[in-house]
C-alpha cells in the first residue's frame, strides 16, 4: 500500500511533495469504521477489532499531561495558541539555543536537515544535521549529539527543495482564536490588537517570511531507516530527555525580523491590548509579554536566519524499545506537560464586581511546585495513541507535523479565519477543549499504518468526519458500541497524568 504524505502548510508546499511507496499494513483503529472500496486491499491484513478503552494507557518515557501548575509562561502559550494555524511548530524564540559558533545563529539558524529536541522553554536545541559530515564543526561541537553510527546523507540539490519566497508577505499577521486585529496603516505599519479569549498569541512579520520544504523522497526514506537508532542513542545518553523528543526538521519558514506576543489568562478587569508601531510590538497592559528578534543588520545581505515555523518528524519509541534503551527514570524525574484547562467560574449578576473562581495563578503556586516541566507538542500525544492502538508492541511511531493541517480538508470547518490577505486568525485556541477537538479531526481522517515495526499515519480517502445523528448516538450508547474519538483518549491521558502527579510522592 502506498503511504501518503500530506504536505505541511498550504497549497504552495503541497505541489512540491513526492510520495514514497512502502509496504505497510493497517493497525486496528478504534476511531474509524472500515472503508471498503477506498483502496485495493488485496494482500493486506484486515483491521483488528477495536481495543477497549480501559486498555489505553500512558506509554513509558513520554511526558504526562497535567493541568497548569506553574505561572503562565509566554513560550508555552505561544506554541499552544498558534499551532492551530497549520503552518507547523511556532517558535517564540526563533533562533536555536545551541552553543555553536556565532555564525551559526547570525547567518544560518534552524535549517533543513537539523536534528534536535525541544527544550522545556519550547526552544529548538540543535544536535546534528543529516547533510553534514560527522566531523563538521557544527556536528562535532561540545553540545552536539551526533550518533556513533551516523552516516550523513548527500547534500540536497536545488531541485529537492521547494522554496516559496514571501510565502508570508511583508506585514503579515498570524493571531490566535479570538484576537481582533485592526490595521490602521500599511506604510508605516500600524496595527492594534485586542482579544475576547482568556489567553493567546500573535505574530507580526514586518518583512514577511520565505518557506523552504524538502520535497525529495530519498530524505523521507533515509529518516525512516535511521530515526529509531537515533532515538535509541538519544534515550541512552541523556537521562533528562523524554520519549518522543527527537525532532527532524523537514520544513522551515524564515525571516530577518519578527515580533511575537503572548498573553496569559487574566482577571476580567484586565483586557488584552497591544500595538505594533515604529517596528515594535508593545503590550498596552502589564500581563502580556512581547519579544522581538532581528537578524544581524551589519551583514550584507541581511540573512533570513530566524525560524518562525518549523515542520518535521517527531519520533517516539515503543514500550519495550524505550525500556531497553533508556536508563531507569526515578519518579522525581518524571516529565509533565501542562495543559490549559480553564477552571469553573461563576459571576453573580447582582454584584457588579462579584466573581468566584479557582484562580489559575493560585493553583500554579500550590501543591508540589518542583517538578520536571516538558515542552508542549501535540505529536507526543499522537505517538502514544498510535503505539497503544497496536497490541504487538511496535518499535516506534513517527509523527509528521503535516497531519496537523488536516483541518484544511475537514468539511464545514476552517482552521483559520482570513480577515484580509495579510491577516490570519486561527479558529482554534490553546484551551484543552480545542486540543481535544483537533485530535478528533486528525484521528477521524487518518489511520495508523505499520511497516517493519514502525507506525505512521496514513490519510483516509473520503473520511467520515460528520457527526453522528442523535439516533445513531443513542444506538451506540444502548449497544455499548460507542465510537472512541481522538479527543476522548487525550482526556484519558490527561486524567491518568493528573492521578500520577497527585500520587507521585517523590515530588516536593
Coordinates of C-alpha atoms in Angstrom, one line a residue:
X1 CA 0.0 0.0 0.0
X2 CA 1.3 3.4 -0.8
X3 CA 1.9 5.6 2.2
X4 CA 0.5 9.0 1.7
X5 CA 2.4 12.1 3.0
X6 CA 0.4 15.3 3.4
X7 CA 2.4 18.4 2.8
X8 CA 3.0 20.9 5.5
X9 CA 1.2 24.2 5.4
X10 CA -0.8 25.5 2.4
X11 CA -1.0 24.5 -1.2
X12 CA 2.2 26.2 -2.2
X13 CA 4.2 23.5 -0.4
X14 CA 1.9 20.6 -1.4
X15 CA 2.9 20.8 -5.1
X16 CA 6.5 20.0 -4.2
X17 CA 5.9 16.9 -2.2
X18 CA 6.7 13.4 -3.6
X19 CA 5.2 10.3 -2.1
X20 CA 7.3 7.2 -1.3
X21 CA 5.8 3.8 -1.6
X22 CA 6.3 1.2 1.1
X23 CA 4.6 -2.0 2.1
X24 CA 2.5 -1.3 5.2
X25 CA -0.5 -2.8 7.0
X26 CA -3.3 -1.1 8.9
X27 CA -3.3 -1.3 12.7
X28 CA -6.6 -1.8 14.5
X29 CA -8.2 1.7 14.5
X30 CA -10.9 2.4 17.1
X31 CA -11.8 5.7 15.6
X32 CA -13.0 4.8 12.1
X33 CA -15.2 2.2 10.6
X34 CA -13.7 0.2 7.7
X35 CA -13.8 2.0 4.4
X36 CA -14.3 -0.8 1.7
X37 CA -13.7 0.3 -1.8
X38 CA -11.5 3.2 -0.9
X39 CA -8.3 1.3 -2.0
X40 CA -7.3 -2.1 -3.2
X41 CA -6.8 -4.1 0.0
X42 CA -5.6 -7.3 -1.6
X43 CA -2.8 -8.9 0.4
X44 CA -3.2 -6.7 3.4
X45 CA -4.2 -7.7 6.9
X46 CA -7.8 -6.7 7.8
X47 CA -8.1 -4.2 10.7
X48 CA -8.2 -5.8 14.1
X49 CA -11.1 -5.5 16.4
X50 CA -11.3 -2.2 18.4
X51 CA -9.4 -2.3 21.7
X52 CA -11.4 -1.5 24.8
X53 CA -10.9 2.0 26.2
X54 CA -9.6 0.7 29.5
X55 CA -6.6 -0.8 27.8
X56 CA -5.4 2.6 26.7
X57 CA -2.7 3.9 29.0
X58 CA 0.4 6.1 29.2
X59 CA 3.5 4.9 27.2
X60 CA 6.8 4.7 29.1
X61 CA 9.0 7.7 28.9
X62 CA 6.5 10.2 27.4
X63 CA 5.7 13.3 29.4
X64 CA 2.4 13.0 31.4
X65 CA -0.3 15.5 30.9
X66 CA -1.5 17.7 33.8
X67 CA -3.4 20.9 34.3
X68 CA -1.3 24.1 34.6
X69 CA 0.7 24.3 37.8
X70 CA 3.3 26.9 37.1
X71 CA 2.6 30.6 36.2
X72 CA 1.7 31.2 32.6
X73 CA 4.9 31.2 30.5
X74 CA 4.9 33.0 27.1
X75 CA 6.7 30.3 25.2
X76 CA 4.2 27.7 26.2
X77 CA 1.2 29.9 25.4
X78 CA 2.7 31.0 22.1
X79 CA 3.3 27.4 20.9
X80 CA -0.1 26.2 22.0
X81 CA -2.1 29.1 20.6
X82 CA -0.6 29.4 17.1
X83 CA -0.1 25.7 16.4
X84 CA -3.7 25.6 15.1
X85 CA -2.6 27.9 12.2
X86 CA -1.5 24.7 10.4
X87 CA 2.0 26.0 9.4
X88 CA 4.0 23.8 11.8
X89 CA 5.5 24.4 15.2
X90 CA 5.6 28.1 16.1
X91 CA 8.7 29.4 17.9
X92 CA 8.5 32.2 20.4
X93 CA 12.3 32.1 20.3
X94 CA 13.1 31.8 16.6
X95 CA 16.8 31.2 17.0
X96 CA 18.3 27.9 18.1
X97 CA 20.0 27.9 21.6
X98 CA 22.8 25.5 20.7
X99 CA 26.2 26.9 21.8
X100 CA 27.9 26.9 18.5
X101 CA 30.0 29.5 16.7
X102 CA 28.4 32.9 16.2
X103 CA 28.0 32.3 12.5
X104 CA 25.5 29.5 13.2
X105 CA 23.0 31.9 14.8
X106 CA 24.0 35.0 12.8
X107 CA 23.7 33.5 9.3
X108 CA 22.2 30.1 9.5
X109 CA 19.7 29.4 12.3
X110 CA 17.4 26.4 12.3
X111 CA 17.7 24.7 8.8
X112 CA 16.5 21.8 6.7
X113 CA 18.0 18.5 8.0
X114 CA 18.6 19.7 11.5
X115 CA 18.0 17.1 14.2
X116 CA 17.4 18.1 17.8
X117 CA 15.0 18.3 20.7
X118 CA 12.6 20.9 22.2
X119 CA 13.8 22.4 25.5
X120 CA 11.3 22.9 28.4
X121 CA 11.1 26.5 27.2
X122 CA 9.9 25.3 23.7
X123 CA 13.2 26.3 22.1
X124 CA 14.9 24.1 19.5
X125 CA 18.2 22.6 20.7
X126 CA 20.4 21.6 17.8
X127 CA 22.1 18.1 17.9
X128 CA 23.4 17.5 14.4
X129 CA 22.5 17.9 10.7
X130 CA 21.9 14.9 8.4
X131 CA 23.5 16.6 5.4
X132 CA 26.8 17.5 7.2
X133 CA 29.7 15.0 7.9
X134 CA 30.2 13.9 11.4
X135 CA 33.5 15.9 11.6
X136 CA 31.9 19.1 10.5
X137 CA 32.3 21.9 13.1
X138 CA 28.5 22.0 13.7
X139 CA 28.2 18.2 14.2
X140 CA 31.2 17.8 16.4
X141 CA 30.7 20.8 18.8
X142 CA 30.6 20.1 22.5
X143 CA 26.8 20.4 22.6
X144 CA 26.1 18.3 19.5
X145 CA 24.9 14.7 19.9
X146 CA 25.9 13.0 16.6
X147 CA 25.2 9.2 17.0
X148 CA 28.3 7.0 16.7
X149 CA 26.7 5.1 13.8
X150 CA 25.8 8.3 11.9
X151 CA 26.3 8.3 8.1
X152 CA 25.4 11.6 6.5
X153 CA 23.1 11.9 3.5
X154 CA 24.5 13.6 0.4
X155 CA 23.5 17.4 0.4
X156 CA 20.2 18.5 -1.1
X157 CA 20.1 19.5 -4.8
X158 CA 18.1 22.7 -5.6
X159 CA 15.5 20.5 -7.2
X160 CA 14.9 18.7 -3.9
X161 CA 13.9 21.9 -2.1
X162 CA 10.6 23.6 -2.5
X163 CA 11.2 27.3 -1.9
X164 CA 8.4 29.9 -1.8
X165 CA 9.7 33.5 -1.5
X166 CA 7.4 35.7 0.6
X167 CA 5.2 32.8 1.4
X168 CA 4.1 35.2 4.1
X169 CA 4.1 38.7 2.5
X170 CA 5.6 41.7 4.3
X171 CA 3.3 42.9 7.1
X172 CA 1.6 39.5 7.6
X173 CA -0.1 38.8 10.9
X174 CA -0.9 35.4 12.5
X175 CA -3.1 35.6 15.6
X176 CA -4.8 33.0 17.8
X177 CA -8.5 32.4 18.2
X178 CA -10.5 35.4 19.5
X179 CA -7.8 38.1 18.7
X180 CA -9.2 41.2 16.9
X181 CA -6.7 42.7 14.5
X182 CA -7.2 46.3 13.3
X183 CA -4.9 47.7 10.6
X184 CA -4.6 51.4 10.8
X185 CA -2.0 51.8 8.0
X186 CA 0.4 49.7 5.9
X187 CA 3.2 52.1 5.4
X188 CA 4.3 52.7 8.0
X189 CA 2.8 49.5 9.5
X190 CA 0.4 50.3 12.4
X191 CA -1.7 47.6 13.9
X192 CA -3.6 47.3 17.2
X193 CA -4.7 44.0 18.9
X194 CA -7.4 43.1 21.4
X195 CA -8.9 39.7 22.4
X196 CA -12.0 38.1 23.6
X197 CA -10.1 34.9 24.7
X198 CA -8.5 34.4 28.1
X199 CA -5.1 33.6 26.6
X200 CA -3.5 33.6 23.2
X201 CA -0.7 34.9 21.0
X202 CA 0.1 36.8 17.8
X203 CA 3.0 37.1 15.4
X204 CA 3.9 40.0 13.2
X205 CA 6.2 39.6 10.2
X206 CA 7.2 43.1 9.1
X207 CA 9.5 41.7 6.3
X208 CA 7.4 38.6 5.6
X209 CA 8.9 35.1 5.6
X210 CA 10.2 32.6 3.0
X211 CA 9.2 28.9 3.1
X212 CA 11.6 26.0 2.5
X213 CA 10.4 22.4 2.4
X214 CA 12.3 19.2 1.5
X215 CA 10.5 17.5 -1.4
X216 CA 12.8 14.6 -2.0
X217 CA 11.6 11.1 -1.2
X218 CA 15.1 9.9 -0.5
X219 CA 15.2 12.1 2.6
X220 CA 12.0 10.6 3.9
X221 CA 13.3 7.0 3.4
X222 CA 16.7 7.9 5.0
X223 CA 14.9 9.3 8.1
X224 CA 12.7 6.2 8.4
X225 CA 15.8 4.0 8.2
X226 CA 17.7 5.9 10.8
X227 CA 15.2 7.6 13.1
X228 CA 14.8 4.7 15.5
X229 CA 18.5 4.2 16.1
X230 CA 18.9 8.0 16.6
X231 CA 16.1 7.9 19.2
X232 CA 17.7 5.0 20.9
X233 CA 21.0 6.8 21.1
X234 CA 19.3 9.9 22.5
X235 CA 17.5 7.9 25.1
X236 CA 20.7 6.1 26.2
X237 CA 22.8 9.2 26.6
X238 CA 20.5 11.8 28.2
X239 CA 18.5 11.0 31.4
X240 CA 16.6 14.2 31.1
X241 CA 15.2 13.7 27.6
X242 CA 11.7 12.2 27.5
X243 CA 10.4 9.7 24.9
X244 CA 9.2 11.4 21.7
X245 CA 11.7 14.2 21.9
X246 CA 13.7 13.6 18.8
X247 CA 12.8 16.2 16.1
X248 CA 13.9 16.0 12.5
X249 CA 13.4 19.3 10.6
X250 CA 11.9 18.9 7.1
X251 CA 10.5 22.4 6.6
X252 CA 11.1 26.0 7.8
X253 CA 9.6 29.5 7.4
X254 CA 12.4 32.0 7.9
X255 CA 12.7 35.8 8.1
X256 CA 15.1 38.5 9.2
X257 CA 12.7 40.2 11.7
X258 CA 9.7 39.1 13.7
X259 CA 7.7 40.4 16.6
X260 CA 5.9 37.9 18.9
X261 CA 3.5 38.4 21.8
X262 CA 1.8 36.0 24.2
X263 CA -0.9 36.9 26.8
X264 CA -1.8 34.6 29.7
X265 CA -5.1 34.2 31.5
X266 CA -6.1 37.4 33.2
X267 CA -8.7 38.8 35.6
X268 CA -11.8 40.1 33.8
X269 CA -10.8 43.7 34.7
X270 CA -7.6 43.4 32.6
X271 CA -8.2 43.5 28.9
X272 CA -5.6 42.3 26.4
X273 CA -4.3 45.2 24.3
X274 CA -1.2 45.6 22.2
X275 CA 0.1 47.9 19.4
X276 CA 2.6 47.4 16.6
X277 CA 4.1 50.7 15.6
X278 CA 7.5 52.0 14.6
X279 CA 8.7 48.4 14.1
X280 CA 7.9 47.3 17.7
X281 CA 5.1 45.2 19.1
X282 CA 4.3 46.5 22.6
X283 CA 1.7 45.3 25.1
X284 CA -0.5 48.1 26.5
X285 CA -1.1 46.2 29.8
X286 CA 1.1 44.6 32.3
X287 CA 0.3 40.9 31.7
X288 CA 1.2 40.3 28.1
X289 CA 4.8 39.5 27.1
X290 CA 6.3 40.7 23.8
X291 CA 9.6 39.6 22.2
X292 CA 11.2 40.9 19.1
X293 CA 14.0 39.2 17.1
X294 CA 16.2 40.7 14.4
X295 CA 18.9 39.4 12.2
X296 CA 22.4 41.0 12.3
X297 CA 22.0 44.2 10.3
X298 CA 25.7 44.6 9.8
X299 CA 25.8 41.7 7.4
X300 CA 25.2 42.1 3.7
X301 CA 22.8 40.9 2.6
X302 CA 20.8 40.7 5.9
X303 CA 20.3 36.9 6.4
X304 CA 17.0 35.2 7.0
X305 CA 18.2 33.2 10.0
X306 CA 15.1 33.5 12.2
X307 CA 12.8 30.4 12.0
X308 CA 9.2 31.4 12.9
X309 CA 7.6 28.0 12.0
X310 CA 9.3 24.6 11.6
X311 CA 7.9 21.4 10.3
X312 CA 9.4 18.0 10.9
X313 CA 9.0 14.5 12.3
X314 CA 8.7 13.5 15.9
X315 CA 10.0 10.1 16.9
X316 CA 8.6 8.1 19.8
X317 CA 9.9 4.6 20.9
X318 CA 7.6 1.7 21.8
X319 CA 7.4 0.5 25.4
X320 CA 10.0 -2.3 25.1
X321 CA 12.3 -0.2 23.0
X322 CA 12.3 2.6 25.5
X323 CA 12.8 0.4 28.5
X324 CA 15.8 -1.3 26.7
X325 CA 17.3 2.0 25.6
X326 CA 16.8 4.4 28.5
X327 CA 18.3 4.4 31.9
X328 CA 15.8 3.8 34.7
X329 CA 14.0 7.1 35.5
X330 CA 13.3 7.9 39.1
X331 CA 9.8 9.3 39.8
X332 CA 11.2 12.7 40.7
X333 CA 12.5 13.0 37.1
X334 CA 9.1 12.2 35.5
X335 CA 8.3 14.8 32.9
X336 CA 5.0 16.6 32.8
X337 CA 3.4 18.7 30.1
X338 CA 0.9 21.3 31.4
X339 CA -2.4 21.8 29.6
X340 CA -4.5 24.9 29.7
X341 CA -7.7 23.7 31.4
X342 CA -10.0 26.6 32.3
X343 CA -11.4 26.5 35.8
X344 CA -15.0 26.7 36.7
X345 CA -16.2 30.3 37.2
X346 CA -19.5 31.8 38.5
X347 CA -20.4 35.5 38.2
X348 CA -23.1 36.8 40.5
X349 CA -25.4 39.1 38.5
X350 CA -26.4 41.3 41.4
X351 CA -22.7 42.0 42.2
X352 CA -21.0 44.0 39.5
X353 CA -17.6 43.0 40.6
X354 CA -18.5 39.8 42.3
X355 CA -16.6 36.9 40.8
X356 CA -15.9 33.5 42.1
X357 CA -13.4 31.1 40.6
X358 CA -10.4 29.0 41.4
X359 CA -7.6 31.3 40.5
X360 CA -5.2 29.9 37.9
X361 CA -2.2 31.5 39.4
X362 CA -3.1 30.3 42.8
X363 CA -3.3 26.8 41.5
X364 CA 0.1 27.2 39.9
X365 CA 1.8 28.1 43.2
X366 CA 0.0 25.4 45.1
X367 CA 0.9 21.7 45.7
X368 CA 4.3 20.3 44.5
X369 CA 5.8 23.3 42.8
X370 CA 9.0 21.4 42.0
X371 CA 8.6 19.1 39.0
X372 CA 10.2 18.5 35.6
X373 CA 8.4 20.6 33.0
X374 CA 8.5 19.5 29.4
X375 CA 7.8 21.2 26.1
X376 CA 4.3 21.2 24.5
X377 CA 3.9 19.3 21.2
X378 CA 0.7 17.5 20.2
X379 CA 2.7 14.9 18.3
X380 CA 3.9 13.5 21.6
X381 CA 0.3 12.7 22.5
X382 CA -0.4 11.4 19.0
X383 CA 2.5 9.0 19.2
X384 CA 1.2 7.5 22.4
X385 CA -2.2 6.9 20.9
X386 CA -0.7 5.3 17.8
X387 CA 1.5 3.0 20.0
X388 CA -1.5 2.0 22.1
X389 CA -3.6 1.0 19.1
X390 CA -1.1 -1.7 18.2
X391 CA -1.2 -4.6 20.7
X392 CA 2.0 -6.1 19.4
X393 CA 4.4 -3.6 21.0
X394 CA 5.7 -1.8 17.9
X395 CA 9.2 -0.5 17.7
X396 CA 8.4 3.2 17.2
X397 CA 5.9 5.8 16.0
X398 CA 6.8 8.6 13.5
X399 CA 4.5 11.6 13.6
X400 CA 4.7 14.1 10.8
X401 CA 3.8 17.7 11.6
X402 CA 1.9 17.8 8.3
X403 CA -1.0 15.9 9.9
X404 CA -2.0 18.9 12.0
X405 CA -3.0 20.8 8.9
X406 CA -5.8 18.2 8.4
X407 CA -8.5 20.7 9.3
X408 CA -7.9 22.4 6.0
X409 CA -9.7 19.3 4.4
X410 CA -12.4 18.9 7.0
X411 CA -15.8 19.9 5.5
X412 CA -17.6 22.9 7.0
X413 CA -14.6 23.8 9.3
X414 CA -12.0 26.3 8.5
X415 CA -8.9 26.1 10.8
X416 CA -8.3 29.7 10.3
X417 CA -10.2 32.8 9.6
X418 CA -8.8 35.1 6.9
X419 CA -9.9 38.6 7.8
X420 CA -7.9 40.1 4.9
X421 CA -5.0 38.9 2.7
X422 CA -2.4 39.9 5.3
X423 CA -4.2 38.7 8.5
X424 CA -4.8 35.1 9.7
X425 CA -6.9 34.3 12.7
X426 CA -7.0 30.7 14.0
X427 CA -10.4 29.2 14.7
X428 CA -8.9 27.1 17.5
X429 CA -7.1 28.3 20.6
X430 CA -4.9 26.7 23.2
X431 CA -7.6 25.5 25.6
X432 CA -7.9 21.8 26.5
X433 CA -11.2 21.6 24.6
X434 CA -9.6 23.0 21.4
X435 CA -6.8 20.5 21.6
X436 CA -9.2 17.6 22.0
X437 CA -11.2 18.9 19.0
X438 CA -8.0 18.9 17.0
X439 CA -7.3 15.3 17.9
X440 CA -10.9 14.3 16.9
X441 CA -10.3 15.7 13.4
X442 CA -6.9 14.0 13.0
X443 CA -7.9 10.5 14.1
X444 CA -11.1 10.7 12.1
X445 CA -9.1 11.4 9.0
X446 CA -6.0 9.2 9.4
X447 CA -5.4 5.5 10.2
X448 CA -2.4 4.0 11.8
X449 CA -0.1 2.0 9.4
X450 CA 2.7 -0.3 10.3
X451 CA 5.8 -1.1 8.3
X452 CA 8.7 -3.1 9.7
X453 CA 7.5 -2.4 13.2
X454 CA 7.3 1.4 12.7
X455 CA 4.0 3.2 12.9
X456 CA 3.0 6.2 10.7
X457 CA -0.3 7.9 10.0
X458 CA -1.9 7.5 6.5
X459 CA -4.6 9.7 5.2
X460 CA -8.0 8.1 4.7
X461 CA -9.7 8.9 1.4
X462 CA -13.2 10.2 1.9
X463 CA -13.1 10.0 5.7
X464 CA -16.4 10.1 7.6
X465 CA -16.0 13.1 9.7
X466 CA -19.6 14.2 10.0
X467 CA -21.1 14.0 13.5
X468 CA -23.5 11.0 14.1
X469 CA -27.2 11.9 14.2
X470 CA -28.9 11.5 17.6
X471 CA -30.5 8.1 16.8
X472 CA -27.1 6.7 15.9
X473 CA -25.6 8.1 19.1
X474 CA -28.4 6.5 21.1
X475 CA -28.0 3.2 19.4
X476 CA -24.3 3.2 20.1
X477 CA -24.9 4.1 23.7
X478 CA -27.5 1.3 24.2
X479 CA -25.4 -1.3 22.4
X480 CA -22.2 -0.4 24.2
X481 CA -20.5 0.2 20.9
X482 CA -19.7 3.8 21.3
X483 CA -17.2 5.3 18.9
X484 CA -14.0 6.3 20.5
X485 CA -12.6 9.6 19.3
X486 CA -9.1 11.0 19.5
X487 CA -10.1 13.7 21.9
X488 CA -11.5 11.1 24.2
X489 CA -8.1 9.4 24.5
X490 CA -6.4 12.7 25.1
X491 CA -8.8 13.1 28.1
X492 CA -7.8 9.6 29.3
X493 CA -4.2 10.5 29.2
X494 CA -4.9 13.8 31.0
X495 CA -6.8 12.0 33.8
X496 CA -4.0 9.4 34.2
X497 CA -1.4 12.2 34.3
X498 CA -3.3 14.1 36.9
X499 CA -3.6 11.0 39.1
X500 CA 0.1 10.2 38.7
X501 CA 1.1 13.8 39.6
X502 CA -1.1 13.7 42.8
X503 CA 0.2 10.3 43.9
X504 CA 3.9 11.0 43.0
X505 CA 5.4 11.3 46.5
X506 CA 8.9 11.9 45.0
X507 CA 7.8 15.4 44.1
X508 CA 8.2 18.3 46.6

